[in-house]
Coordinates of C-alpha atoms and ligand atoms in Angstrom, one line a residue:
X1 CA 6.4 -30.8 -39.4
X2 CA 5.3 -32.2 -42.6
X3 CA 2.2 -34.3 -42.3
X4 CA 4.1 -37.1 -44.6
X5 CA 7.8 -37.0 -42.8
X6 CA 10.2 -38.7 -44.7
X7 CA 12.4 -40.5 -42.2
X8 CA 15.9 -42.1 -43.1
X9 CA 15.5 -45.4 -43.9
X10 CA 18.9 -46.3 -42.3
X11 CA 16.7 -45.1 -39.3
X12 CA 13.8 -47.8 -40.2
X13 CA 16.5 -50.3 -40.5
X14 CA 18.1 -49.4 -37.7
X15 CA 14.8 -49.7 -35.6
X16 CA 13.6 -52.9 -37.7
X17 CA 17.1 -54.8 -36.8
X18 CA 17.7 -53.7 -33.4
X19 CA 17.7 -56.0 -30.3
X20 CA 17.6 -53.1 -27.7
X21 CA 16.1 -49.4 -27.8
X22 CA 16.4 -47.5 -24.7
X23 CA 14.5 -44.1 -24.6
X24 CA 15.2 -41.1 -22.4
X25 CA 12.0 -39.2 -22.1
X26 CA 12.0 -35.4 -20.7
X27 CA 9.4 -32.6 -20.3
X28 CA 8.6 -32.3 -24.0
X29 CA 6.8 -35.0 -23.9
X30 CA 4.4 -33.9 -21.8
X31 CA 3.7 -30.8 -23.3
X32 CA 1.2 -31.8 -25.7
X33 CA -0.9 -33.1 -23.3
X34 CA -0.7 -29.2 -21.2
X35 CA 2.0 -29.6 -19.1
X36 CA 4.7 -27.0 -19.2
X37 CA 7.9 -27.8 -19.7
X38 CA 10.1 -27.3 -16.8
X39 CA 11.7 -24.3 -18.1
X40 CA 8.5 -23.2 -18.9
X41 CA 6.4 -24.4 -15.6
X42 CA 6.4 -21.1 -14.2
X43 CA 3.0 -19.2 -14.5
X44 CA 0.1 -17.5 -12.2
X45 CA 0.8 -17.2 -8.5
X46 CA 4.3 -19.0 -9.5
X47 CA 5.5 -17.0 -12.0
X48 CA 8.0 -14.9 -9.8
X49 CA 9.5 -17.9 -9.1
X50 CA 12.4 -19.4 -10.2
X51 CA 11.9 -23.4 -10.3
X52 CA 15.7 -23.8 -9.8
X53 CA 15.4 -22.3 -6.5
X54 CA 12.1 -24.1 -5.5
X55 CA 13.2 -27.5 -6.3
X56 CA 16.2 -27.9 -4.0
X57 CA 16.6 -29.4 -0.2
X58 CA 17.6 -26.3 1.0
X59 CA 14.3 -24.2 -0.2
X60 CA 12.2 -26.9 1.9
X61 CA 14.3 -26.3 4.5
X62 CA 13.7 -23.1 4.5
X63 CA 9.9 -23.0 3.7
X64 CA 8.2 -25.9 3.6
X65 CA 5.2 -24.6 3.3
X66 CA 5.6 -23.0 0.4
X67 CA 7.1 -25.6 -1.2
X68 CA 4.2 -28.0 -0.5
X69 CA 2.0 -25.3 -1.9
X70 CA 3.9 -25.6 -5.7
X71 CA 3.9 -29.3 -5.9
X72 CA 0.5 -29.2 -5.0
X73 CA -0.5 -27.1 -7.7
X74 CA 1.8 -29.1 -10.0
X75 CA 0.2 -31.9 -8.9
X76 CA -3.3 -30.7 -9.7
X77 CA -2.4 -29.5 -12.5
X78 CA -0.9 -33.0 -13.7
X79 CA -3.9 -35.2 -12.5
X80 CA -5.7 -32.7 -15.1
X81 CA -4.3 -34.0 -18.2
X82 CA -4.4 -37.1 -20.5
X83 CA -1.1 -39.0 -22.2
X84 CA -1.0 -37.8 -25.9
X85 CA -0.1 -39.3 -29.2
X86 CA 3.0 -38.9 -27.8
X87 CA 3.5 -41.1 -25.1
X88 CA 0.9 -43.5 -26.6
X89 CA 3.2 -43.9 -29.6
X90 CA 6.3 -45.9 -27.5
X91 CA 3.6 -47.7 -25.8
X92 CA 3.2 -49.0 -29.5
X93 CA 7.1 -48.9 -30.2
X94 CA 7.4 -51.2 -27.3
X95 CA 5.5 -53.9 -28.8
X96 CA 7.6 -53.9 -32.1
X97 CA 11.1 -54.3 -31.2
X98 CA 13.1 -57.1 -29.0
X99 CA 13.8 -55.3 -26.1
X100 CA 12.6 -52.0 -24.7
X101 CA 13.9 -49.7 -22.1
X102 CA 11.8 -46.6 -21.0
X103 CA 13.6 -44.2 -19.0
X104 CA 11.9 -41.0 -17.8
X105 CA 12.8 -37.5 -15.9
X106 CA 9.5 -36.7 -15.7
X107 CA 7.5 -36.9 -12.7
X108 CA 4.0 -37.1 -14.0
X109 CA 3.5 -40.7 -14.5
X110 CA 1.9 -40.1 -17.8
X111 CA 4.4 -42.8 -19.7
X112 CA 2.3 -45.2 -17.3
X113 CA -1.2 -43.9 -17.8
X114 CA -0.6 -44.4 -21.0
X115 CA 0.2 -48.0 -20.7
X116 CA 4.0 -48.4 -20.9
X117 CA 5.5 -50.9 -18.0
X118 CA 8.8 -50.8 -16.2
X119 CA 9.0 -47.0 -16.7
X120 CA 12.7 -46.0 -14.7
X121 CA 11.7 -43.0 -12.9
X122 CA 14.6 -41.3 -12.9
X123 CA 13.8 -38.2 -11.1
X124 CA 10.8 -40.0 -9.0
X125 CA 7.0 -39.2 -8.9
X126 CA 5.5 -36.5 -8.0
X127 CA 2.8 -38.1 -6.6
X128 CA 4.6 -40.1 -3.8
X129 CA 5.3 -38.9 -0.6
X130 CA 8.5 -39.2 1.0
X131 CA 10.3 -38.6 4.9
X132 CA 12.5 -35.8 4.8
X133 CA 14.3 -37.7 7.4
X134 CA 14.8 -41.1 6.5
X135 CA 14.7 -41.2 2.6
X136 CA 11.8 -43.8 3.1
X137 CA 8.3 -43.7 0.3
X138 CA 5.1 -43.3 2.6
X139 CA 2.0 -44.6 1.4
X140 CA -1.3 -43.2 2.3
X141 CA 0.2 -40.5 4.5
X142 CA -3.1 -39.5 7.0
X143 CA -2.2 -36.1 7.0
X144 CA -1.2 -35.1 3.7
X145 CA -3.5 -31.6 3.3
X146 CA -2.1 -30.5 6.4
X147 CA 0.5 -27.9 5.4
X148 CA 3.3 -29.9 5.7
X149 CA 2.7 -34.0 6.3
X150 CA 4.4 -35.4 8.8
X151 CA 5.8 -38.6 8.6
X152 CA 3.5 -41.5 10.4
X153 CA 6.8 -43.5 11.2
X154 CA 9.2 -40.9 12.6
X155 CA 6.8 -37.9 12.9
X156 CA 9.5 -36.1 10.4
X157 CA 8.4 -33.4 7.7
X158 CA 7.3 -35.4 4.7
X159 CA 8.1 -33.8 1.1
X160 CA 7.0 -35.2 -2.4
X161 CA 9.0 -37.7 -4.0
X162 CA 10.9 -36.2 -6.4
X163 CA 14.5 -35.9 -6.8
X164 CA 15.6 -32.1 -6.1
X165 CA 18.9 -30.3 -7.6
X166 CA 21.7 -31.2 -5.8
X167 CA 20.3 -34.9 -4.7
X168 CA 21.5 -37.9 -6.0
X169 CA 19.4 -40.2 -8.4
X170 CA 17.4 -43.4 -6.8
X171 CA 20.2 -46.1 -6.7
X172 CA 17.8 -48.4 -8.3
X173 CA 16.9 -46.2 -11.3
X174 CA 20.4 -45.2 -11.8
X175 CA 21.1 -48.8 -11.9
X176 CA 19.1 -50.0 -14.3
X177 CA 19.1 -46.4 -16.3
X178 CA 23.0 -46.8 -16.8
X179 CA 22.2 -50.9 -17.7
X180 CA 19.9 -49.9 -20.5
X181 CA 22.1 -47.2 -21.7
X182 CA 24.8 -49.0 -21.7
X183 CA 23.0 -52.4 -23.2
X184 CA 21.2 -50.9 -26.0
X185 CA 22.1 -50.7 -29.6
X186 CA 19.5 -47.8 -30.3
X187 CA 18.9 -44.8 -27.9
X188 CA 16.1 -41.8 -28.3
X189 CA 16.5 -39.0 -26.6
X190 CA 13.0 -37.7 -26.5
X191 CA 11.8 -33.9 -25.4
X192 CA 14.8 -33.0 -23.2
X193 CA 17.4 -30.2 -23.2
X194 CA 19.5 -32.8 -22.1
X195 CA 21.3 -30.0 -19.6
X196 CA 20.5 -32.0 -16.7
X197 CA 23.0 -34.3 -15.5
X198 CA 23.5 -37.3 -14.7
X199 CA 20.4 -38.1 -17.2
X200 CA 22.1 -36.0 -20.3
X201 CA 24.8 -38.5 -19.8
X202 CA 22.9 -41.7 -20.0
X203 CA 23.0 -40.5 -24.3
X204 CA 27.0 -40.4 -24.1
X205 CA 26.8 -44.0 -22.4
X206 CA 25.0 -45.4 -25.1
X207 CA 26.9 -43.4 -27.5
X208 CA 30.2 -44.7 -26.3
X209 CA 29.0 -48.2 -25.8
X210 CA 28.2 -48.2 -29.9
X211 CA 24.9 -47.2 -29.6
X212 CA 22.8 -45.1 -32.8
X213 CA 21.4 -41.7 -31.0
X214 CA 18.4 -40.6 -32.3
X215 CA 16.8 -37.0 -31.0
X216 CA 13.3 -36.0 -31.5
X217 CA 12.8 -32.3 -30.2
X218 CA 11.7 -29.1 -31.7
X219 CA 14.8 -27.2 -31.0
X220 CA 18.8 -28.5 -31.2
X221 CA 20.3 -29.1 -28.0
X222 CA 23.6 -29.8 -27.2
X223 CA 23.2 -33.5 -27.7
X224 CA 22.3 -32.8 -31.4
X225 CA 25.7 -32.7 -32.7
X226 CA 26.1 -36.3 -31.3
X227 CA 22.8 -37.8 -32.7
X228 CA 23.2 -39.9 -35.7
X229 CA 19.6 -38.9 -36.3
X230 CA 17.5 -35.6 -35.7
X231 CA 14.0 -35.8 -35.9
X232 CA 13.3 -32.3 -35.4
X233 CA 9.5 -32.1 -33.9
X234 CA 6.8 -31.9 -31.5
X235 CA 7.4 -35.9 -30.3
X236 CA 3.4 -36.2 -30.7
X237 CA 3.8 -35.7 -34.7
X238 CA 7.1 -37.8 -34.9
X239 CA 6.7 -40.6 -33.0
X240 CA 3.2 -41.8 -34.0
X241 CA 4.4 -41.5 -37.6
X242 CA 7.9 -43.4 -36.9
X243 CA 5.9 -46.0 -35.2
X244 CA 3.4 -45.7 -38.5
X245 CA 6.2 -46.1 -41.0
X246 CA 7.9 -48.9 -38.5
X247 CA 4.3 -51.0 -39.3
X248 CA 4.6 -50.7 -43.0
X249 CA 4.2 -54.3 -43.8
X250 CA 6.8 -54.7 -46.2
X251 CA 9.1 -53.0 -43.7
X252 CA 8.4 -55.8 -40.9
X253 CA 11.3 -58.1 -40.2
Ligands
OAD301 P1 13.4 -28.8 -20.2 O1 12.3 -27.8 -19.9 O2 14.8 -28.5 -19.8 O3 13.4 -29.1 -21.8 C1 12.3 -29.5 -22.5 C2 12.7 -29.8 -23.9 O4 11.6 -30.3 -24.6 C3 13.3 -28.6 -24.7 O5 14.5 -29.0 -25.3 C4 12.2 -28.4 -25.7 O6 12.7 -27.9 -27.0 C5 11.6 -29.7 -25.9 N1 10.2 -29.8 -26.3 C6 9.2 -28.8 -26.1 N2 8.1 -29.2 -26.7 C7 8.3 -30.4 -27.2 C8 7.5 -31.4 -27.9 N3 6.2 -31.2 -28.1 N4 8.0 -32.5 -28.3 C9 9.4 -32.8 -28.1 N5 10.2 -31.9 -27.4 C10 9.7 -30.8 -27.0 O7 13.0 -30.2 -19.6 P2 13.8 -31.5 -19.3 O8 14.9 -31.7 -20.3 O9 12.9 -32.6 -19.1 O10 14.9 -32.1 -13.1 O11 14.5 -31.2 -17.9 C11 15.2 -32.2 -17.3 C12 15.2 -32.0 -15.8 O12 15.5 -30.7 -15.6 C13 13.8 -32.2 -15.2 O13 13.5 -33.5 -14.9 C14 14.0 -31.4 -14.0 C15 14.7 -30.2 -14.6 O14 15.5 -29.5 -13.8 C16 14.7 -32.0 -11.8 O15 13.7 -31.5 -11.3 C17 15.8 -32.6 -11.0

């Protein structure tokens, strides 16, 4: 990316004028700040793996153990890293436009780290523990190094709290995901393939509901041919530098 990116200035105005911008945040984000993507999450002991076929209800099922054993390396390996310039950058977008909706697939809870509030955790946190049996969040589980928790409720297997392919979307983030989406006059779609659904959608909600589509990602995707802007990027270049250009004084509503 050039260190002096010329951005469109119907973008600026677009961002300068806009009573609601609602981002959709995926695993690109992250990467600056070491984690893989989730395409890309696959390496050591886990590499013969296929994250597809790890991250489902019915591979817990069948081994919970080894299940366990992933997210706890992905969750060491998370707890290692920091937010980047990245993340840090729509903490500062936040603060200059009307309304701000931060929606997020990720599960590393490094939108909040970095200081952004009311992050929609769309695909949960993978930090949280959760009953296998009744759907409920347990906090401060007392067995959680044993191989696989048990709930202190029910005494059911407890899993992390992350949504899984094939599982349906916390009714309280879909809510307010589709709300956003929906509400907003600007949407970014920020470091995602956008191939999983329902979240790829949220874009064509917005779009549909007369929304600008703006796309920061190093690669196209298949939401790129419906963006009205591509900032194509690593999102810890473009973002601080939209954010930079957003400040210019003369720029400032
Ligand atoms: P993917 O791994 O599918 O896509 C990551 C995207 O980030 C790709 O389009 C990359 O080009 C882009 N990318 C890589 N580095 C970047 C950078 N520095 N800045 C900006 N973009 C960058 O990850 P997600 O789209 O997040 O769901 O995947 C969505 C969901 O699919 C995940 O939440 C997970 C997965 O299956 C579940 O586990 C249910």
């Amino acid at each position: 990316m050039d260190k002096n990116p010329v951005f469109p200035e119907a973008l600026i105005d677009a961002l300068r004028t806009s009573r609601h911008v609602c981002v959709l945040s995926g695993s690109g984000i992250s990467a600056e700040s070491g984690v893989p993507t989730f395409r890309e999450a696959q390496t050591g002991l886990w590499e013969k793996f296929d994250p597809h076929e790890l991250a489902t209800p019915e591979a817990f099922l069948r081994d919970p153990e080894l299940i366990w054993r992933w997210y706890r390396w992905r969750r060491q390996l998370v707890a290692k890293v920091e937010p980047n310039a990245g993340h840090r950058a729509l903490v500062d977008l936040a603060s200059q436009v009307r309304e701000f909706t931060l929606i997020t697939q990720n599960v590393d809870g490094l939108h909040q780290r970095a200081g952004s509030d009311s992050v929609i955790e769309f695909h949960g946190n993978i930090f949280e523990d959760r009953c296998f049996v009744e759907g409920c969040i347990v906090k401060d589980a007392s067995d959680v190094s044993s191989a696989v928790p048990t709930c202190p409720a029910c005494g059911g297997q407890l899993r992390p709290g992350v949504v899984w392919f094939g599982e349906a979307i916390p009714e309280d983030a879909l809510d307010k995901a589709m709300a956003a989406a929906s509400s907003c006059d600007l949407f970014f779609s920020i470091g995602t393939s956008s191939l999983v659904w329902p979240a790829a959608g949220l874009a064509e909600t917005a779009r549909e509901a007369g929304a600008t589509i703006v796309e920061v990602n190093p690669n196209p995707t298949p939401l790129s041919n419906m963006s009205d802007f591509c900032l194509s990027g690593n999102a810890g270049t473009v973002l601080p530098d939209l954010v930079s250009r957003l400040l210019v004084p003369e720029l400032r509503a």
